[in-house]
JSON list of C-alpha atoms in Angstrom, two decimals:
[
{"chain": "A", "resi": 1, "resn": "MET", "atom": "CA", "xyz": [0.04, -0.16, 0.05]},
{"chain": "A", "resi": 2, "resn": "ALA", "atom": "CA", "xyz": [2.75, 2.48, 0.58]},
{"chain": "A", "resi": 3, "resn": "GLY", "atom": "CA", "xyz": [3.68, 2.93, -3.58]},
{"chain": "A", "resi": 4, "resn": "MET", "atom": "CA", "xyz": [-0.63, 3.16, -3.75]},
{"chain": "A", "resi": 5, "resn": "SER", "atom": "CA", "xyz": [-1.77, 6.71, -4.92]},
{"chain": "A", "resi": 6, "resn": "PRO", "atom": "CA", "xyz": [-3.50, 8.70, -2.47]},
{"chain": "A", "resi": 7, "resn": "LEU", "atom": "CA", "xyz": [-6.22, 8.71, -4.74]},
{"chain": "A", "resi": 8, "resn": "PHE", "atom": "CA", "xyz": [-6.86, 4.93, -3.93]},
{"chain": "A", "resi": 9, "resn": "ARG", "atom": "CA", "xyz": [-5.94, 4.98, -0.25]},
{"chain": "A", "resi": 10, "resn": "ARG", "atom": "CA", "xyz": [-8.80, 4.54, 2.34]},
{"chain": "A", "resi": 11, "resn": "LYS", "atom": "CA", "xyz": [-8.18, 6.96, 5.32]},
{"chain": "A", "resi": 12, "resn": "PRO", "atom": "CA", "xyz": [-7.80, 4.65, 8.15]},
{"chain": "A", "resi": 13, "resn": "SER", "atom": "CA", "xyz": [-11.00, 3.98, 9.60]},
{"chain": "A", "resi": 14, "resn": "VAL", "atom": "CA", "xyz": [-12.19, 5.45, 13.19]},
{"chain": "A", "resi": 15, "resn": "ALA", "atom": "CA", "xyz": [-13.80, 2.81, 15.90]},
{"chain": "A", "resi": 16, "resn": "PRO", "atom": "CA", "xyz": [-17.67, 3.49, 16.35]},
{"chain": "A", "resi": 17, "resn": "GLN", "atom": "CA", "xyz": [-16.86, 4.24, 20.09]},
{"chain": "A", "resi": 18, "resn": "ASP", "atom": "CA", "xyz": [-13.96, 6.64, 18.90]},
{"chain": "A", "resi": 19, "resn": "ARG", "atom": "CA", "xyz": [-16.50, 8.79, 17.11]},
{"chain": "A", "resi": 20, "resn": "LEU", "atom": "CA", "xyz": [-18.29, 11.48, 19.06]},
{"chain": "A", "resi": 21, "resn": "VAL", "atom": "CA", "xyz": [-22.31, 12.48, 17.36]},
{"chain": "A", "resi": 22, "resn": "THR", "atom": "CA", "xyz": [-23.55, 15.97, 18.43]},
{"chain": "A", "resi": 23, "resn": "LEU", "atom": "CA", "xyz": [-27.15, 17.26, 18.20]},
{"chain": "A", "resi": 24, "resn": "ILE", "atom": "CA", "xyz": [-27.79, 20.24, 18.06]},
{"chain": "A", "resi": 25, "resn": "ARG", "atom": "CA", "xyz": [-31.10, 21.50, 18.82]},
{"chain": "A", "resi": 26, "resn": "LYS", "atom": "CA", "xyz": [-33.75, 23.86, 20.81]},
{"chain": "A", "resi": 27, "resn": "PRO", "atom": "CA", "xyz": [-36.26, 23.32, 23.42]},
{"chain": "A", "resi": 28, "resn": "GLY", "atom": "CA", "xyz": [-40.13, 22.40, 21.88]},
{"chain": "A", "resi": 29, "resn": "CYS", "atom": "CA", "xyz": [-38.52, 21.40, 18.55]},
{"chain": "A", "resi": 30, "resn": "HIS", "atom": "CA", "xyz": [-40.51, 18.40, 17.47]},
{"chain": "A", "resi": 31, "resn": "LEU", "atom": "CA", "xyz": [-38.06, 17.66, 14.67]},
{"chain": "A", "resi": 32, "resn": "CYS", "atom": "CA", "xyz": [-35.31, 17.68, 17.43]},
{"chain": "A", "resi": 33, "resn": "ASP", "atom": "CA", "xyz": [-36.99, 15.26, 19.32]},
{"chain": "A", "resi": 34, "resn": "ASP", "atom": "CA", "xyz": [-37.40, 12.75, 16.52]},
{"chain": "A", "resi": 35, "resn": "ALA", "atom": "CA", "xyz": [-33.60, 13.23, 15.57]},
{"chain": "A", "resi": 36, "resn": "GLN", "atom": "CA", "xyz": [-32.66, 12.75, 19.10]},
{"chain": "A", "resi": 37, "resn": "LEU", "atom": "CA", "xyz": [-34.56, 9.13, 18.69]},
{"chain": "A", "resi": 38, "resn": "VAL", "atom": "CA", "xyz": [-32.64, 8.22, 15.86]},
{"chain": "A", "resi": 39, "resn": "VAL", "atom": "CA", "xyz": [-28.92, 9.72, 17.33]},
{"chain": "A", "resi": 40, "resn": "GLU", "atom": "CA", "xyz": [-29.84, 7.78, 20.62]},
{"chain": "A", "resi": 41, "resn": "ARG", "atom": "CA", "xyz": [-31.02, 4.49, 19.10]},
{"chain": "A", "resi": 42, "resn": "VAL", "atom": "CA", "xyz": [-28.09, 4.39, 16.18]},
{"chain": "A", "resi": 43, "resn": "CYS", "atom": "CA", "xyz": [-24.99, 5.69, 18.84]},
{"chain": "A", "resi": 44, "resn": "GLY", "atom": "CA", "xyz": [-26.64, 2.65, 20.96]},
{"chain": "A", "resi": 45, "resn": "GLU", "atom": "CA", "xyz": [-26.29, -0.26, 18.27]},
{"chain": "A", "resi": 46, "resn": "VAL", "atom": "CA", "xyz": [-22.69, 0.97, 17.08]},
{"chain": "A", "resi": 47, "resn": "GLY", "atom": "CA", "xyz": [-21.26, 2.16, 20.64]},
{"chain": "A", "resi": 48, "resn": "ALA", "atom": "CA", "xyz": [-20.54, 5.48, 19.55]},
{"chain": "A", "resi": 49, "resn": "ARG", "atom": "CA", "xyz": [-20.73, 8.74, 22.30]},
{"chain": "A", "resi": 50, "resn": "TRP", "atom": "CA", "xyz": [-23.25, 11.57, 21.94]},
{"chain": "A", "resi": 51, "resn": "GLU", "atom": "CA", "xyz": [-24.18, 14.60, 23.57]},
{"chain": "A", "resi": 52, "resn": "GLN", "atom": "CA", "xyz": [-26.37, 17.47, 22.83]},
{"chain": "A", "resi": 53, "resn": "LYS", "atom": "CA", "xyz": [-26.45, 20.98, 22.60]},
{"chain": "A", "resi": 54, "resn": "ASP", "atom": "CA", "xyz": [-29.14, 23.83, 23.01]},
{"chain": "A", "resi": 55, "resn": "ILE", "atom": "CA", "xyz": [-28.64, 26.65, 20.89]},
{"chain": "A", "resi": 56, "resn": "SER", "atom": "CA", "xyz": [-30.71, 28.48, 23.18]},
{"chain": "A", "resi": 57, "resn": "THR", "atom": "CA", "xyz": [-28.09, 28.97, 25.31]},
{"chain": "A", "resi": 58, "resn": "ASP", "atom": "CA", "xyz": [-25.16, 29.08, 23.34]},
{"chain": "A", "resi": 59, "resn": "GLN", "atom": "CA", "xyz": [-25.23, 32.05, 21.01]},
{"chain": "A", "resi": 60, "resn": "THR", "atom": "CA", "xyz": [-22.54, 31.15, 18.82]},
{"chain": "A", "resi": 61, "resn": "LEU", "atom": "CA", "xyz": [-24.20, 27.74, 17.82]},
{"chain": "A", "resi": 62, "resn": "HIS", "atom": "CA", "xyz": [-27.81, 29.65, 17.41]},
{"chain": "A", "resi": 63, "resn": "ASP", "atom": "CA", "xyz": [-26.03, 32.30, 14.91]},
{"chain": "A", "resi": 64, "resn": "GLN", "atom": "CA", "xyz": [-24.71, 29.15, 12.78]},
{"chain": "A", "resi": 65, "resn": "TYR", "atom": "CA", "xyz": [-27.18, 26.87, 12.96]},
{"chain": "A", "resi": 66, "resn": "TRP", "atom": "CA", "xyz": [-30.96, 28.52, 13.77]},
{"chain": "A", "resi": 67, "resn": "GLU", "atom": "CA", "xyz": [-32.12, 27.85, 10.35]},
{"chain": "A", "resi": 68, "resn": "GLN", "atom": "CA", "xyz": [-31.06, 23.97, 10.17]},
{"chain": "A", "resi": 69, "resn": "ILE", "atom": "CA", "xyz": [-31.77, 22.71, 13.81]},
{"chain": "A", "resi": 70, "resn": "PRO", "atom": "CA", "xyz": [-32.12, 19.77, 14.52]},
{"chain": "A", "resi": 71, "resn": "VAL", "atom": "CA", "xyz": [-28.12, 19.34, 12.97]},
{"chain": "A", "resi": 72, "resn": "VAL", "atom": "CA", "xyz": [-26.15, 16.23, 13.23]},
{"chain": "A", "resi": 73, "resn": "LEU", "atom": "CA", "xyz": [-22.44, 16.29, 13.52]},
{"chain": "A", "resi": 74, "resn": "VAL", "atom": "CA", "xyz": [-20.25, 13.54, 13.52]},
{"chain": "A", "resi": 75, "resn": "ASP", "atom": "CA", "xyz": [-16.57, 14.46, 15.01]},
{"chain": "A", "resi": 76, "resn": "GLY", "atom": "CA", "xyz": [-17.31, 18.02, 14.82]},
{"chain": "A", "resi": 77, "resn": "GLU", "atom": "CA", "xyz": [-18.03, 17.96, 11.01]},
{"chain": "A", "resi": 78, "resn": "GLN", "atom": "CA", "xyz": [-22.00, 18.92, 10.05]},
{"chain": "A", "resi": 79, "resn": "HIS", "atom": "CA", "xyz": [-23.74, 15.10, 9.19]},
{"chain": "A", "resi": 80, "resn": "THR", "atom": "CA", "xyz": [-27.04, 16.37, 8.16]},
{"chain": "A", "resi": 81, "resn": "PHE", "atom": "CA", "xyz": [-29.63, 18.86, 9.39]},
{"chain": "A", "resi": 82, "resn": "TRP", "atom": "CA", "xyz": [-33.70, 18.73, 9.63]},
{"chain": "A", "resi": 83, "resn": "ARG", "atom": "CA", "xyz": [-34.34, 14.92, 9.23]},
{"chain": "A", "resi": 84, "resn": "VAL", "atom": "CA", "xyz": [-31.95, 12.21, 10.23]},
{"chain": "A", "resi": 85, "resn": "ASN", "atom": "CA", "xyz": [-32.04, 9.78, 8.17]},
{"chain": "A", "resi": 86, "resn": "GLU", "atom": "CA", "xyz": [-30.42, 6.27, 10.47]},
{"chain": "A", "resi": 87, "resn": "ASP", "atom": "CA", "xyz": [-28.63, 4.04, 7.98]},
{"chain": "A", "resi": 88, "resn": "ARG", "atom": "CA", "xyz": [-27.02, 7.31, 6.61]},
{"chain": "A", "resi": 89, "resn": "LEU", "atom": "CA", "xyz": [-25.67, 7.74, 10.32]},
{"chain": "A", "resi": 90, "resn": "ARG", "atom": "CA", "xyz": [-25.10, 4.57, 10.89]},
{"chain": "A", "resi": 91, "resn": "LYS", "atom": "CA", "xyz": [-22.68, 4.19, 7.86]},
{"chain": "A", "resi": 92, "resn": "ALA", "atom": "CA", "xyz": [-20.65, 7.34, 8.72]},
{"chain": "A", "resi": 93, "resn": "LEU", "atom": "CA", "xyz": [-20.38, 5.72, 11.90]},
{"chain": "A", "resi": 94, "resn": "THR", "atom": "CA", "xyz": [-18.83, 2.58, 11.04]},
{"chain": "A", "resi": 95, "resn": "GLU", "atom": "CA", "xyz": [-16.95, 2.76, 7.26]}
]
């Protein structure tokens, strides 16, 4: 693999238990509640850690994401917003 072109090399995979999913939400948001159910289920299945952050208590998050909530980040990178696809999140955490 040392002589293989960087285009064809896979990035080293990260074990699901070493991943962090962040759900950015706000109180009273039904899409946020739906997203949380998916995040809890998928993270529970694959062993990934997850956290939630509230845009109503963090001005920086509010300014960045208020039009997109709920927002899901995987290891700090935006994965999706509004609706969370269970299969897509699972794939992101396991591949």
